[in-house]
Short mmCIF file of C-alpha atoms and ligand atoms in Angstrom, two decimals:
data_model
loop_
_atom_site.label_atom_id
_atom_site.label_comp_id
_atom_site.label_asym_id
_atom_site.label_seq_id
_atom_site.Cartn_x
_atom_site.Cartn_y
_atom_site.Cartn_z
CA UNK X 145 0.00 0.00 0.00
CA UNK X 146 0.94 3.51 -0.71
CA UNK X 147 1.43 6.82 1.97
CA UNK X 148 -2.00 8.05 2.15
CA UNK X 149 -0.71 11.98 2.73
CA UNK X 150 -1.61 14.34 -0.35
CA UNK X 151 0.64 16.97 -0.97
CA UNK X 152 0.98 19.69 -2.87
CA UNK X 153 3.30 19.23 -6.39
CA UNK X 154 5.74 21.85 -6.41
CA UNK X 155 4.14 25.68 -8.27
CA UNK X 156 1.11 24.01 -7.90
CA UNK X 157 -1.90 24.27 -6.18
CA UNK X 158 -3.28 21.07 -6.78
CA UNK X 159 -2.74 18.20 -4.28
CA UNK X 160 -1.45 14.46 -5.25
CA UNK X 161 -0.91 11.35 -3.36
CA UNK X 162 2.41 10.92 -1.86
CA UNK X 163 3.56 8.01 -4.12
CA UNK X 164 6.33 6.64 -1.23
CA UNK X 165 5.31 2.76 -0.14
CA UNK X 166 3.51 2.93 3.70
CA UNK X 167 6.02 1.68 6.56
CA UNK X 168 2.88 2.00 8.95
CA UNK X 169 -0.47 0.48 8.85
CA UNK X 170 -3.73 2.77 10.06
CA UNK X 171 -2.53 5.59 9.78
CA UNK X 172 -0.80 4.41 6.11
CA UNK X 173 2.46 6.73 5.65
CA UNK X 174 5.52 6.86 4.24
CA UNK X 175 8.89 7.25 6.91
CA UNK X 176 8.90 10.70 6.28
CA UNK X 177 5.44 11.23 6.60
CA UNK X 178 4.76 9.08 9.43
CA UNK X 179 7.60 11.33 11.47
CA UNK X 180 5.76 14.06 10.32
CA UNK X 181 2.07 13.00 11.73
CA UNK X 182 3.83 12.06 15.37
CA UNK X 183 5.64 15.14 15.70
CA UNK X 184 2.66 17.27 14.50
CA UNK X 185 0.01 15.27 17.08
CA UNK X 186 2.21 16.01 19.56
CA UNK X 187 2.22 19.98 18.96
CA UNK X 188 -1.30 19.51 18.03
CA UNK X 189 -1.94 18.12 21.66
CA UNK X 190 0.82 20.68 23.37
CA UNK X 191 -1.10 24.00 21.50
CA UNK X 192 -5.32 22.08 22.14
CA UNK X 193 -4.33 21.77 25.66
CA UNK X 194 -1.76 24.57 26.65
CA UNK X 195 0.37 22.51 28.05
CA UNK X 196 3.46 24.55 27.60
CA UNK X 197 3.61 28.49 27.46
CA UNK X 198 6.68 30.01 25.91
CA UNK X 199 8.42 30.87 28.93
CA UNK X 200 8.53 27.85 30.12
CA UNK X 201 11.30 25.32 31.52
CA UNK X 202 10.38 21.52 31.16
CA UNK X 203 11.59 19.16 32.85
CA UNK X 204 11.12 15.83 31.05
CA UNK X 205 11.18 13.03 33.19
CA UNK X 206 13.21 10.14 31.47
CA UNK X 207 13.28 6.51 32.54
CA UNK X 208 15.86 5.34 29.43
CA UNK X 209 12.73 3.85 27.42
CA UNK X 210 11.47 4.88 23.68
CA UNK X 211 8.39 6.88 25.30
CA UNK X 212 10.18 9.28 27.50
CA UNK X 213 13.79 9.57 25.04
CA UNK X 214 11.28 10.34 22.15
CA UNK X 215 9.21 12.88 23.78
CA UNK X 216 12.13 14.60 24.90
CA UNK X 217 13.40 14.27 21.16
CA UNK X 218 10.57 15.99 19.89
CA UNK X 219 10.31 18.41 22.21
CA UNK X 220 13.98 19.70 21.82
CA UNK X 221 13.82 19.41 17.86
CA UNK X 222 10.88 21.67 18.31
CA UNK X 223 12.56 24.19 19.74
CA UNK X 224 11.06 23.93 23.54
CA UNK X 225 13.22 24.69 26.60
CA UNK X 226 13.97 20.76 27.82
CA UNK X 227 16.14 19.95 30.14
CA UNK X 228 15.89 15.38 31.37
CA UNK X 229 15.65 14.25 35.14
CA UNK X 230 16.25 10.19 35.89
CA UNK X 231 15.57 8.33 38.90
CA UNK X 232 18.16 5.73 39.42
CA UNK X 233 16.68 3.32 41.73
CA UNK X 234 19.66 1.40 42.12
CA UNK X 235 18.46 -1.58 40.01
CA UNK X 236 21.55 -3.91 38.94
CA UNK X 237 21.64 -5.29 35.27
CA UNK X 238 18.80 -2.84 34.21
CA UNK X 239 19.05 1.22 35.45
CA UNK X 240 22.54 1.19 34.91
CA UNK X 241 22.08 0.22 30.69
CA UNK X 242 19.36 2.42 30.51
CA UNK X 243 21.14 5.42 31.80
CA UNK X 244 24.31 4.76 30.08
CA UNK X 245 22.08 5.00 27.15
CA UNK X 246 20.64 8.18 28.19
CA UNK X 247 23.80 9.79 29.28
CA UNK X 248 24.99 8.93 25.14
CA UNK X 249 21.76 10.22 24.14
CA UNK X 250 21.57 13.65 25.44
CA UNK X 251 25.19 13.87 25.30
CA UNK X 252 24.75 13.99 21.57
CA UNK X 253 21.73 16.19 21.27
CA UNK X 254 22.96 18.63 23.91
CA UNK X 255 20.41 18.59 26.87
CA UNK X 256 21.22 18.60 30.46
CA UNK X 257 20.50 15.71 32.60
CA UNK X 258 20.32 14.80 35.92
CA UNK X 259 20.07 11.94 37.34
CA UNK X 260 19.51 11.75 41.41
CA UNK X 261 19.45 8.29 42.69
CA UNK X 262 17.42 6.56 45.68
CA UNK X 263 20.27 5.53 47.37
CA UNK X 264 21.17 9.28 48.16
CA UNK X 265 17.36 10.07 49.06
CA UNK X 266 16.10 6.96 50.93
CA UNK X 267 19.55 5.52 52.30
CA UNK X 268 18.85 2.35 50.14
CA UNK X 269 19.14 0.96 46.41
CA UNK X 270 15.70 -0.07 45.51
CA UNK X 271 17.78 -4.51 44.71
CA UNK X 272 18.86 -4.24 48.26
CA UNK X 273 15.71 -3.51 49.87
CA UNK X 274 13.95 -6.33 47.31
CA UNK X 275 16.26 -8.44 48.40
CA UNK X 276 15.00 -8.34 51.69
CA UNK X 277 11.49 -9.16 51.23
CA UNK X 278 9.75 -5.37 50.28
CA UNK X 279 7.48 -5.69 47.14
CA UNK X 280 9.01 -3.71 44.09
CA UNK X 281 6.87 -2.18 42.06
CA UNK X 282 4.61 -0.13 45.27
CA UNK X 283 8.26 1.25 46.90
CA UNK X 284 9.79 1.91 43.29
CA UNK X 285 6.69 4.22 42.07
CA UNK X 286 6.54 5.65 45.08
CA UNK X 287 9.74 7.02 45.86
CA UNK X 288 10.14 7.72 42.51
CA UNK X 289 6.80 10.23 41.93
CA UNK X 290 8.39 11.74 45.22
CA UNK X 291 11.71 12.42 43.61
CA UNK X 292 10.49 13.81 40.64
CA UNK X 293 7.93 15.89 42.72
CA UNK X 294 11.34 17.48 44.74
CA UNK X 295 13.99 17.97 42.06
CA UNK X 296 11.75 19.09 39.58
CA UNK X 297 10.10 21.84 41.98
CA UNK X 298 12.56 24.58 39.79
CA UNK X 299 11.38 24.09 36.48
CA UNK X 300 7.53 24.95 35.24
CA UNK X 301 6.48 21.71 34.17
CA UNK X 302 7.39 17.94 34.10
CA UNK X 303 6.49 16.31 30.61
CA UNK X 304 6.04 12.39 30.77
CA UNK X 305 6.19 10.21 28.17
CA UNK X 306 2.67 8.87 29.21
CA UNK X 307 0.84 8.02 25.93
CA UNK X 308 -2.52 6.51 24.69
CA UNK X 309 -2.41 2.63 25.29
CA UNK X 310 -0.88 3.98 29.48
CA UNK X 311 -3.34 6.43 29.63
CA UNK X 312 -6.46 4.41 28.85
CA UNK X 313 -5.66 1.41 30.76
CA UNK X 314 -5.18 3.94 33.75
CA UNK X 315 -8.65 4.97 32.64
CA UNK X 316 -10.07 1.08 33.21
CA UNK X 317 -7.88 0.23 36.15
CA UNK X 318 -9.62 2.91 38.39
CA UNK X 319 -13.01 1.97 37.23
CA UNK X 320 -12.41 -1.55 38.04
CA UNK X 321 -10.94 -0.83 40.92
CA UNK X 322 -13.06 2.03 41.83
CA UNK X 323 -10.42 4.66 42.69
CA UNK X 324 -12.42 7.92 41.84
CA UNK X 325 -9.45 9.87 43.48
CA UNK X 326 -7.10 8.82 40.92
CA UNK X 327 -8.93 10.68 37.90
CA UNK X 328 -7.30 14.04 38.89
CA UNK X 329 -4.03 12.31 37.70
CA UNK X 330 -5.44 11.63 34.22
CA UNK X 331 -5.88 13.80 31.19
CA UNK X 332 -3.63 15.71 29.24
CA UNK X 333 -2.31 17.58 32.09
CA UNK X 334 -2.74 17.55 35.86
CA UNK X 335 -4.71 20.08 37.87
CA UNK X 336 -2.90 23.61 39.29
CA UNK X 337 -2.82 22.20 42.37
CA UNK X 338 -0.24 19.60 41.83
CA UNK X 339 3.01 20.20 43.30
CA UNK X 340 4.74 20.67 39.63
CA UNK X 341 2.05 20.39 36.60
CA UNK X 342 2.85 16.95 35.22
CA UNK X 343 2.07 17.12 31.33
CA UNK X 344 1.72 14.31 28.34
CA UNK X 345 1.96 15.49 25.02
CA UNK X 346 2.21 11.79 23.65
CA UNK X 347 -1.63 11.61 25.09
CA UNK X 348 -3.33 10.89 21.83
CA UNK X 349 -0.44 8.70 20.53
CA UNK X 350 -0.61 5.11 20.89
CA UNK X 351 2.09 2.99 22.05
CA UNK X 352 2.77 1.25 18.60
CA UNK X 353 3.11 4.91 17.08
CA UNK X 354 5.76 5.54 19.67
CA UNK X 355 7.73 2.83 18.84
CA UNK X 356 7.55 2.84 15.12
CA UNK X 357 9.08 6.92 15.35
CA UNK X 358 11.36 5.83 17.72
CA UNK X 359 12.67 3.01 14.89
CA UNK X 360 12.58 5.44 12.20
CA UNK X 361 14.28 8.01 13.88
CA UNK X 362 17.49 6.12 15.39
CA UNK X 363 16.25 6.08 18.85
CA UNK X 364 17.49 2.99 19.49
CA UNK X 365 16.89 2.58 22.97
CA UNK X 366 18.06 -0.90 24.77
CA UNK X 367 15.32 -3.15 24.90
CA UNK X 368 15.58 -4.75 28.37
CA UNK X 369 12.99 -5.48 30.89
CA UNK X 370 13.17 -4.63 34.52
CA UNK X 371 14.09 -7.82 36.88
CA UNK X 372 10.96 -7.03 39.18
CA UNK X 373 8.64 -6.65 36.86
CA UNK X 374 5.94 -9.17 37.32
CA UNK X 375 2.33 -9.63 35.64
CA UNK X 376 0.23 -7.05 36.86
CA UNK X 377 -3.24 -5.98 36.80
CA UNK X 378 -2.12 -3.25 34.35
CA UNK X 379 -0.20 -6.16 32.35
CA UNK X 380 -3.46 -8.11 32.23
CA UNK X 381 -5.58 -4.83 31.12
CA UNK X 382 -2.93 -3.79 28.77
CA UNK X 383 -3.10 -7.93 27.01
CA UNK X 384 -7.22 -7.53 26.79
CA UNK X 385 -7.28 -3.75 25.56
CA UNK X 386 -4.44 -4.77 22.85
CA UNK X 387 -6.56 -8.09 22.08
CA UNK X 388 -9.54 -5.35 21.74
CA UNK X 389 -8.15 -2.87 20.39
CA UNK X 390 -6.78 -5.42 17.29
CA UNK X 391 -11.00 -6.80 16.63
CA UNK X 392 -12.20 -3.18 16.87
CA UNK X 393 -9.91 -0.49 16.33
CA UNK X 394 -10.27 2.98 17.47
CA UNK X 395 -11.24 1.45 21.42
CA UNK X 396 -8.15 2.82 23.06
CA UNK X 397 -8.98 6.60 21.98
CA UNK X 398 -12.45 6.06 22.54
CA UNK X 399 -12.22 5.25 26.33
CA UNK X 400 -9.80 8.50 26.59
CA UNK X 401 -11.81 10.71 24.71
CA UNK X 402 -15.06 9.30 26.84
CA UNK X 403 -12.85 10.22 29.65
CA UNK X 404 -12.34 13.93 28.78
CA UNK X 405 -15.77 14.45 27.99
CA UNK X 406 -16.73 13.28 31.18
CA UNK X 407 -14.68 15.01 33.15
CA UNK X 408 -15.58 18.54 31.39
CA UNK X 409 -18.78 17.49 33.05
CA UNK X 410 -17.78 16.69 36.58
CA UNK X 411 -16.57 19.05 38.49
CA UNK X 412 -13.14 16.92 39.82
CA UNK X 413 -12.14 16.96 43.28
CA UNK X 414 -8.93 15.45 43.32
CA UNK X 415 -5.86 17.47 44.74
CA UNK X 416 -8.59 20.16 46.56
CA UNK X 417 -9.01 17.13 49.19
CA UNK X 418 -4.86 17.15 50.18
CA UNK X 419 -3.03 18.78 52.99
CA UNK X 420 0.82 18.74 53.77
CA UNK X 421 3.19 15.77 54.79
CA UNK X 422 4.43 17.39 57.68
CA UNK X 423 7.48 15.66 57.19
CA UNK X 424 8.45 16.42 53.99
CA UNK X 425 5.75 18.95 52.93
CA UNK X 426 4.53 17.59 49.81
CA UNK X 427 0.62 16.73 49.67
CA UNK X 428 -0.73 14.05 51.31
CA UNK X 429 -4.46 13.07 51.95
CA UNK X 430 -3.90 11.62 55.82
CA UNK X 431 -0.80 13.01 57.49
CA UNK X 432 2.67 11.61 56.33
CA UNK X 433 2.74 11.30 52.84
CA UNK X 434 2.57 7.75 51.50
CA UNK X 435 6.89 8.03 50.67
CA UNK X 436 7.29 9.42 54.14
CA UNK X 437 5.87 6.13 55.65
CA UNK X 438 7.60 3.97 53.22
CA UNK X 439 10.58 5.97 53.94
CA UNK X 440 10.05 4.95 57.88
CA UNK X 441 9.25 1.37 57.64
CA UNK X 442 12.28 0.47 56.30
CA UNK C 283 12.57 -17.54 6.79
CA UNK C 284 14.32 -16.21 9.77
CA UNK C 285 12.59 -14.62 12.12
CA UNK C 286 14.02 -13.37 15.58
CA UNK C 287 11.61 -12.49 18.25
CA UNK C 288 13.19 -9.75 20.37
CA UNK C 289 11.17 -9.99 22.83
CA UNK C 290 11.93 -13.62 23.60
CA UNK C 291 15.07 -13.29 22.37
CA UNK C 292 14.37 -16.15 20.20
CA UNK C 293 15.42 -17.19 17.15
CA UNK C 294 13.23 -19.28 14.32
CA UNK C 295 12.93 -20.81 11.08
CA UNK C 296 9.93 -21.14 9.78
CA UNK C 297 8.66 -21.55 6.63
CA UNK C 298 5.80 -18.88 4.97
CA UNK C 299 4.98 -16.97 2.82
CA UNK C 300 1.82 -14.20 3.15
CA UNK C 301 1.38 -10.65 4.83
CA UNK C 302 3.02 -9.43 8.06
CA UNK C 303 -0.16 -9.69 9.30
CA UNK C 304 -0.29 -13.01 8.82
CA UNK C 305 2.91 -13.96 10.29
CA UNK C 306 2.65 -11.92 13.18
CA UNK C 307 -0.95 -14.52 13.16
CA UNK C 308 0.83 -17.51 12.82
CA UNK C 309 3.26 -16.64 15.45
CA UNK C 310 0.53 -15.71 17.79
CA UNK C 311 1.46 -12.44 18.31
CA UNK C 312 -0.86 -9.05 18.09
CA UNK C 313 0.00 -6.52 16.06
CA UNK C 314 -0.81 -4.23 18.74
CA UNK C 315 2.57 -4.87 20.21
CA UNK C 316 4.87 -5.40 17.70
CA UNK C 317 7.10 -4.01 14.40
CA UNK C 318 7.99 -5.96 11.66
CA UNK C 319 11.07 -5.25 10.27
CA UNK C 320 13.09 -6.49 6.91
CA UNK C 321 16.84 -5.88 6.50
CA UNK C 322 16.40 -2.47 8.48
CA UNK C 323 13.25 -1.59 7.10
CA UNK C 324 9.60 -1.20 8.84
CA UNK C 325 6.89 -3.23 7.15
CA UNK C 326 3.46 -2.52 7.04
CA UNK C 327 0.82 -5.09 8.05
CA UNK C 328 -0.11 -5.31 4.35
CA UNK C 329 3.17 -6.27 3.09
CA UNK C 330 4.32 -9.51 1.92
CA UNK C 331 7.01 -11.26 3.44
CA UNK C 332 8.95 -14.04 1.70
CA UNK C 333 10.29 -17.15 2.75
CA UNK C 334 13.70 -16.45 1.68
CA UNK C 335 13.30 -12.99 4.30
CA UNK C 336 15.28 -12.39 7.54
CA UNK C 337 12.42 -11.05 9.67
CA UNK C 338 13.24 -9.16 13.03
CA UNK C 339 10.11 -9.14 15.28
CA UNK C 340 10.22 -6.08 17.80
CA UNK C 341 8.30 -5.47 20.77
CA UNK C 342 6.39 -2.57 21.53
CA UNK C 343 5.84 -3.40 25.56
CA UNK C 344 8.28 -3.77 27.85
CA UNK C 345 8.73 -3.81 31.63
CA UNK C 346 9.48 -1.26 33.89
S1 LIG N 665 8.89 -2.90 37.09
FE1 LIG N 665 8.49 -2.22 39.19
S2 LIG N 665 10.49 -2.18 40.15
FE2 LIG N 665 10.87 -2.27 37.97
S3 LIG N 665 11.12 -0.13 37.34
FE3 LIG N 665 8.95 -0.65 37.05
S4 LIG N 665 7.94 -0.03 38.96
FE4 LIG N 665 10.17 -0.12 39.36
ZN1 LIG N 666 4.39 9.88 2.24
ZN1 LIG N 667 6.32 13.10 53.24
#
């Protein structure tokens, strides 16, 4: 099959088909035009939802993997002010290839990182408290929103490569699981009252898309899988929404886009509800903060 | 054909001939979460893949 963009012949006004052989299937384009329709849904999503004023300073949180590397790509190649924060959990045979990747990466495309590690926050590598019995996953997203909540407190906002297939299983799990609290984390960006706006310009981009710009453009991020990770209720959600989405496609953006029409309807409650940590200061709904208590325990 | 699952990390010969769609059927994989790829070239789900073809198989998910 061939690209499906029409563009305009050169001094003239009529439009053709772009005659280039499709690399992608739904949307069918070309390389060069399938670059072109991820970068532009990404502005188109940045400029619909103002999630970035001029003036800005973004902090894009990396974790080494194609979502995160490509958004901050694309938001450097179009001309934003980017700098990239890591966590380093202290994960042996997996952080430390990812961030030797992203150290290469924005070495060569000139952006400042940082990268604070857990160790230096929490007195502990993330493997070393595993090893002694803690469950992963709860500690590691934890203490990692909490880092990224208090070194990216300086810049405006904190981009995350969240993108369609994350956000609309996030949209399922809380239904199933009832978690009406949780909403105020969705959508395009998070409400004023978070501690440093979190923002996803990859919202309306699906996982697959991610990928396939990632290939084309020489992001060639390791492909390695974290040691802890273990089948989840996301991991099950994610296998039926993908088995879905593949008989009927189009679900995924449905459920987001019945998502932001529903909120637009109800007025959301979610950060109004928080007070301080009065350890640490960042919001909590019931005294210490949920990182603060971790933080204790061990 | 050659065809290396990256996700796996496995490494196959089968033999087939049909659509990327098809093979990523056969191999009981949805095309949801993966990229075919030819010689360093992305194939669409409506291409045909040979039998003669080295096929790389990436995944789009991963942990972590
Ligand atoms: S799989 Fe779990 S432990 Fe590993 S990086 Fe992800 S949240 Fe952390
Ligand atoms: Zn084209
Ligand atoms: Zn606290």
């Amino acid at each position: 099959m061939n690209c499906s963009m029409q563009i305009k012949a050169k001094g003239d006004k009529k439009t053709i088909n772009c005659e280039e052989k499709a690399i992608f299937s739904n949307p069918n384009y070309c390389a060069k035009h399938f670059s072109k329709y991820v970068e532009q849904k990404t502005a188109d999503t940045i400029k619909k939802f103002k999630l970035i004023s001029p003036s800005d300073k973004i902090c894009v949180a990396v974790s080494g993997g194609k979502d995160s590397v490509s958004l901050l790509y694309i938001l450097k190649k179009q001309g934003f002010n980017v700098e990239a924060l890591a966590i380093d959990e202290g994960i042996a045979g997996y952080r430390n290839i990812t961030l030797d990747f992203l150290k290469n990466f924005c070495e060569k495309h000139k952006i400042k990182l940082t990268i604070k590690n857990y160790e230096d926050d929490f007195g502990k590598r993330l493997d070393e408290v595993v090893k002694k019995g803690e469950p992963a996953c709860n500690l590691c997203g934890t203490f990692r929103r909490h880092m990224l909540n208090k070194y990216a407190a300086e810049y405006d906002k904190i981009a995350t490569g969240h993108n369609l297939d994350d956000e609309a299983q996030a949209v399922l799990m809380n239904l199933f699981k009832a978690q009406t609290r949780m909403l105020g984390r969705q959508g395009p960006k998070t409400s004023k009252k978070d501690f440093v706006r979190k923002i996803k310009p990859f919202y309306f981009l699906k996982e697959k898309e991610i990928m396939a710009y990632a290939f084309l453009n020489d992001i060639n991020v390791p492909f390695i899988e974290c040691p802890f990770a273990s089948v989840s209720f996301r991991g099950h959600i994610r296998d039926w929404l993908n088995a879905l989405e593949a008989k009927t496609p189009g679900t995924k953006e449905n459920i987001i886009r019945h998502y932001l029409s529903l909120t637009k309807k109800i007025k959301m409650d979610d950060a109004s509800t928080l007070d301080e940590c009065p350890l640490c200061g960042f919001p909590s709904s019931n005294g210490l903060c949920h990182a603060c208590r971790l933080k204790m325990k061990l | 054909m050659e065809v290396y699952l990256e996700k796996t990390d496995e490494h196959k010969t089968i033999s087939f001939k049909g659509t990327a769609k098809e093979l990523l059927e056969k191999l009981g994989i949805n095309p949801e979460e993966a990229l075919v790829v030819r010689a360093h070239e992305l194939l669409s789900l409506d291409d045909n893949v040979y039998d003669t073809d080295k096929i790389r198989i990436l995944s789009v998910i991963s942990g972590g």
